[in-house]
PDB file of C-alpha atoms in Angstrom:
ATOM      1  CA  MET C   1     111.085  94.998  85.936  1.00  0.00           C
ATOM      2  CA  LEU C   2     111.684  97.277  88.383  1.00  0.00           C
ATOM      3  CA  ASN C   3     109.906  97.846  91.662  1.00  0.00           C
ATOM      4  CA  ASN C   4     109.318 100.561  94.149  1.00  0.00           C
ATOM      5  CA  LEU C   5     107.696  99.233  97.519  1.00  0.00           C
ATOM      6  CA  PHE C   6     106.372 102.180  99.917  1.00  0.00           C
ATOM      7  CA  GLU C   7     106.361 100.816 103.545  1.00  0.00           C
ATOM      8  CA  GLU C   8     103.516 102.350 105.572  1.00  0.00           C
ATOM      9  CA  THR C   9     104.754 105.370 107.810  1.00  0.00           C
ATOM     10  CA  SER C  10     102.913 108.063 110.178  1.00  0.00           C
ATOM     11  CA  ARG C  11     102.237 111.369 108.946  1.00  0.00           C
ATOM     12  CA  GLN C  12     105.456 112.660 110.339  1.00  0.00           C
ATOM     13  CA  GLU C  13     107.918 110.399 108.848  1.00  0.00           C
ATOM     14  CA  GLU C  14     108.882 110.200 105.146  1.00  0.00           C
ATOM     15  CA  PRO C  15     107.735 107.093 103.377  1.00  0.00           C
ATOM     16  CA  LYS C  16     110.480 104.425 103.070  1.00  0.00           C
ATOM     17  CA  ALA C  17     111.035 103.325  99.561  1.00  0.00           C
ATOM     18  CA  PHE C  18     112.650 100.172  98.743  1.00  0.00           C
ATOM     19  CA  ILE C  19     113.874  99.916  94.934  1.00  0.00           C
ATOM     20  CA  VAL C  20     114.646  96.504  93.500  1.00  0.00           C
ATOM     21  CA  ALA C  21     114.741  94.399  90.396  1.00  0.00           C
ATOM     22  CA  ASN C  22     113.732  90.973  89.628  1.00  0.00           C
ATOM     23  CA  CYS C  23     116.855  88.632  89.104  1.00  0.00           C
ATOM     24  CA  GLU C  24     116.316  86.234  86.088  1.00  0.00           C
ATOM     25  CA  ASN C  25     117.700  82.893  86.135  1.00  0.00           C
ATOM     26  CA  ALA C  26     118.405  80.024  83.465  1.00  0.00           C
ATOM     27  CA  SER C  27     116.386  77.679  85.750  1.00  0.00           C
ATOM     28  CA  TYR C  28     113.040  79.595  85.671  1.00  0.00           C
ATOM     29  CA  GLY C  29     112.108  78.008  89.396  1.00  0.00           C
ATOM     30  CA  GLY C  30     115.424  80.146  90.531  1.00  0.00           C
ATOM     31  CA  THR C  31     113.959  83.526  89.040  1.00  0.00           C
ATOM     32  CA  ILE C  32     112.877  85.862  91.811  1.00  0.00           C
ATOM     33  CA  CYS C  33     110.362  88.409  90.707  1.00  0.00           C
ATOM     34  CA  ALA C  34     111.010  92.154  91.760  1.00  0.00           C
ATOM     35  CA  GLU C  35     107.425  92.181  93.694  1.00  0.00           C
ATOM     36  CA  ARG C  36     108.932  89.268  96.066  1.00  0.00           C
ATOM     37  CA  ASN C  37     112.087  90.926  96.379  1.00  0.00           C
ATOM     38  CA  ALA C  38     110.885  94.099  97.452  1.00  0.00           C
ATOM     39  CA  ILE C  39     108.704  92.581 100.063  1.00  0.00           C
ATOM     40  CA  THR C  40     111.633  90.333 101.226  1.00  0.00           C
ATOM     41  CA  THR C  41     113.699  92.930 101.418  1.00  0.00           C
ATOM     42  CA  ALA C  42     111.480  95.389 103.407  1.00  0.00           C
ATOM     43  CA  LEU C  43     110.490  92.347 105.577  1.00  0.00           C
ATOM     44  CA  SER C  44     114.231  92.016 106.353  1.00  0.00           C
ATOM     45  CA  LYS C  45     114.503  95.596 107.468  1.00  0.00           C
ATOM     46  CA  GLY C  46     111.724  95.478 109.882  1.00  0.00           C
ATOM     47  CA  TYR C  47     108.754  96.690 107.730  1.00  0.00           C
ATOM     48  CA  ARG C  48     105.517  95.015 107.535  1.00  0.00           C
ATOM     49  CA  LYS C  49     102.688  97.252 106.075  1.00  0.00           C
ATOM     50  CA  PHE C  50     102.974  98.728 102.804  1.00  0.00           C
ATOM     51  CA  LYS C  51     101.277 101.878 101.142  1.00  0.00           C
ATOM     52  CA  ALA C  52     101.817 100.941  97.665  1.00  0.00           C
ATOM     53  CA  ILE C  53     104.036  99.121  94.861  1.00  0.00           C
ATOM     54  CA  ALA C  54     105.063 100.418  91.477  1.00  0.00           C
ATOM     55  CA  VAL C  55     106.002  98.111  88.693  1.00  0.00           C
ATOM     56  CA  VAL C  56     107.567  99.527  86.026  1.00  0.00           C
ATOM     57  CA  THR C  57     108.696  97.550  82.971  1.00  0.00           C
ATOM     58  CA  GLU C  58     110.614  98.002  79.570  1.00  0.00           C
ATOM     59  CA  LEU C  59     107.610  96.805  78.002  1.00  0.00           C
ATOM     60  CA  GLN C  60     105.483  99.413  75.485  1.00  0.00           C
ATOM     61  CA  GLU C  61     102.584  98.652  77.745  1.00  0.00           C
ATOM     62  CA  PRO C  62     102.278  98.455  82.179  1.00  0.00           C
ATOM     63  CA  ALA C  63     102.388  95.120  83.152  1.00  0.00           C
ATOM     64  CA  SER C  64     100.818  93.315  86.335  1.00  0.00           C
ATOM     65  CA  PRO C  65     102.425  91.350  88.809  1.00  0.00           C
ATOM     66  CA  CYS C  66     102.253  87.560  88.070  1.00  0.00           C
ATOM     67  CA  GLY C  67     100.197  85.407  90.246  1.00  0.00           C
ATOM     68  CA  MET C  68     102.655  84.129  92.673  1.00  0.00           C
ATOM     69  CA  CYS C  69     103.484  87.932  93.127  1.00  0.00           C
ATOM     70  CA  ARG C  70     100.024  88.777  93.198  1.00  0.00           C
ATOM     71  CA  GLN C  71      99.421  86.084  96.360  1.00  0.00           C
ATOM     72  CA  PHE C  72     102.735  86.778  98.152  1.00  0.00           C
ATOM     73  CA  LEU C  73     101.668  90.742  98.252  1.00  0.00           C
ATOM     74  CA  VAL C  74      97.953  89.975  99.282  1.00  0.00           C
ATOM     75  CA  GLU C  75      99.607  87.938 102.409  1.00  0.00           C
ATOM     76  CA  PHE C  76     100.568  91.122 103.459  1.00  0.00           C
ATOM     77  CA  GLY C  77      97.099  93.367 103.247  1.00  0.00           C
ATOM     78  CA  ASN C  78      95.641  95.306 100.140  1.00  0.00           C
ATOM     79  CA  CYS C  79      97.986  97.913  99.033  1.00  0.00           C
ATOM     80  CA  ARG C  80      97.726 100.109  96.020  1.00  0.00           C
ATOM     81  CA  VAL C  81      99.463  98.702  92.725  1.00  0.00           C
ATOM     82  CA  LEU C  82     100.878 101.103  90.353  1.00  0.00           C
ATOM     83  CA  MET C  83     101.881  99.546  86.948  1.00  0.00           C
ATOM     84  CA  GLY C  84     103.941 101.711  84.255  1.00  0.00           C
ATOM     85  CA  SER C  85     106.158 101.574  81.454  1.00  0.00           C
ATOM     86  CA  SER C  86     109.710 103.203  81.694  1.00  0.00           C
ATOM     87  CA  ARG C  87     108.962 104.279  77.940  1.00  0.00           C
ATOM     88  CA  GLY C  88     106.359 106.073  79.105  1.00  0.00           C
ATOM     89  CA  GLY C  89     102.772 106.576  78.554  1.00  0.00           C
ATOM     90  CA  ASP C  90      99.953 105.788  81.470  1.00  0.00           C
ATOM     91  CA  VAL C  91     100.092 104.666  84.663  1.00  0.00           C
ATOM     92  CA  THR C  92      97.454 102.049  85.779  1.00  0.00           C
ATOM     93  CA  GLU C  93      96.286 102.030  89.481  1.00  0.00           C
ATOM     94  CA  THR C  94      94.579  99.012  91.135  1.00  0.00           C
ATOM     95  CA  SER C  95      94.806  97.192  94.418  1.00  0.00           C
ATOM     96  CA  VAL C  96      96.264  93.988  95.284  1.00  0.00           C
ATOM     97  CA  VAL C  97      92.630  92.490  95.900  1.00  0.00           C
ATOM     98  CA  GLU C  98      91.399  93.622  92.646  1.00  0.00           C
ATOM     99  CA  LEU C  99      94.062  91.638  91.015  1.00  0.00           C
ATOM    100  CA  LEU C 100      93.501  88.681  93.135  1.00  0.00           C
ATOM    101  CA  PRO C 101      90.128  88.453  94.037  1.00  0.00           C
ATOM    102  CA  ASN C 102      88.678  85.983  96.601  1.00  0.00           C
ATOM    103  CA  ALA C 103      92.123  85.470  97.638  1.00  0.00           C
ATOM    104  CA  PHE C 104      93.318  82.961 100.075  1.00  0.00           C
ATOM    105  CA  THR C 105      95.014  84.968 102.942  1.00  0.00           C
ATOM    106  CA  PRO C 106      95.966  84.195 106.357  1.00  0.00           C
ATOM    107  CA  ALA C 107      92.529  85.055 107.917  1.00  0.00           C
ATOM    108  CA  ALA C 108      91.295  81.822 106.419  1.00  0.00           C
ATOM    109  CA  LEU C 109      93.436  79.911 108.366  1.00  0.00           C
ATOM    110  CA  GLU C 110      92.490  81.590 111.333  1.00  0.00           C
ATOM    111  CA  ILE C 111      88.751  81.024 110.736  1.00  0.00           C
ATOM    112  CA  HIS C 112      89.767  77.546 109.844  1.00  0.00           C
ATOM    113  CA  ASP C 113      91.590  77.079 113.317  1.00  0.00           C
ATOM    114  CA  GLU C 114      88.596  78.656 115.209  1.00  0.00           C
ATOM    115  CA  GLU C 115      86.230  76.078 113.495  1.00  0.00           C
ATOM    116  CA  GLU C 116      88.427  73.236 114.352  1.00  0.00           C
ATOM    117  CA  GLU C 117      88.695  74.484 118.170  1.00  0.00           C
ATOM    118  CA  LYS C 118      84.851  74.554 118.567  1.00  0.00           C
ATOM    119  CA  SER C 119      84.450  71.358 116.865  1.00  0.00           C
ATOM    120  CA  GLU C 120      86.471  69.630 119.316  1.00  0.00           C
TER     121      GLU C 120
END
């Protein structure tokens, strides 16, 4: 799987793209999906807001990010998700929130902290 992560930039700047791949491991827990690889690569370079992520697979049909990656992505906002196949065909467009409705986000933690402070 290959991902392109596009960083949100001002209109004057060219968008930054981070092109990464997943890293399979014999121990499944050690596998790093391309989506998480893209986010952590961008974070390590100081980027925090993302416009879109493109997920490209070698499968016949486009594939969407796994559940863990959906949760990881939603932590950074609701960017566009483009899914396609290197074999051609249609590209499917959606958003992180559409892939993970009712997501648990950092905002839920902030609300919890505020409620705790009120009850003290």
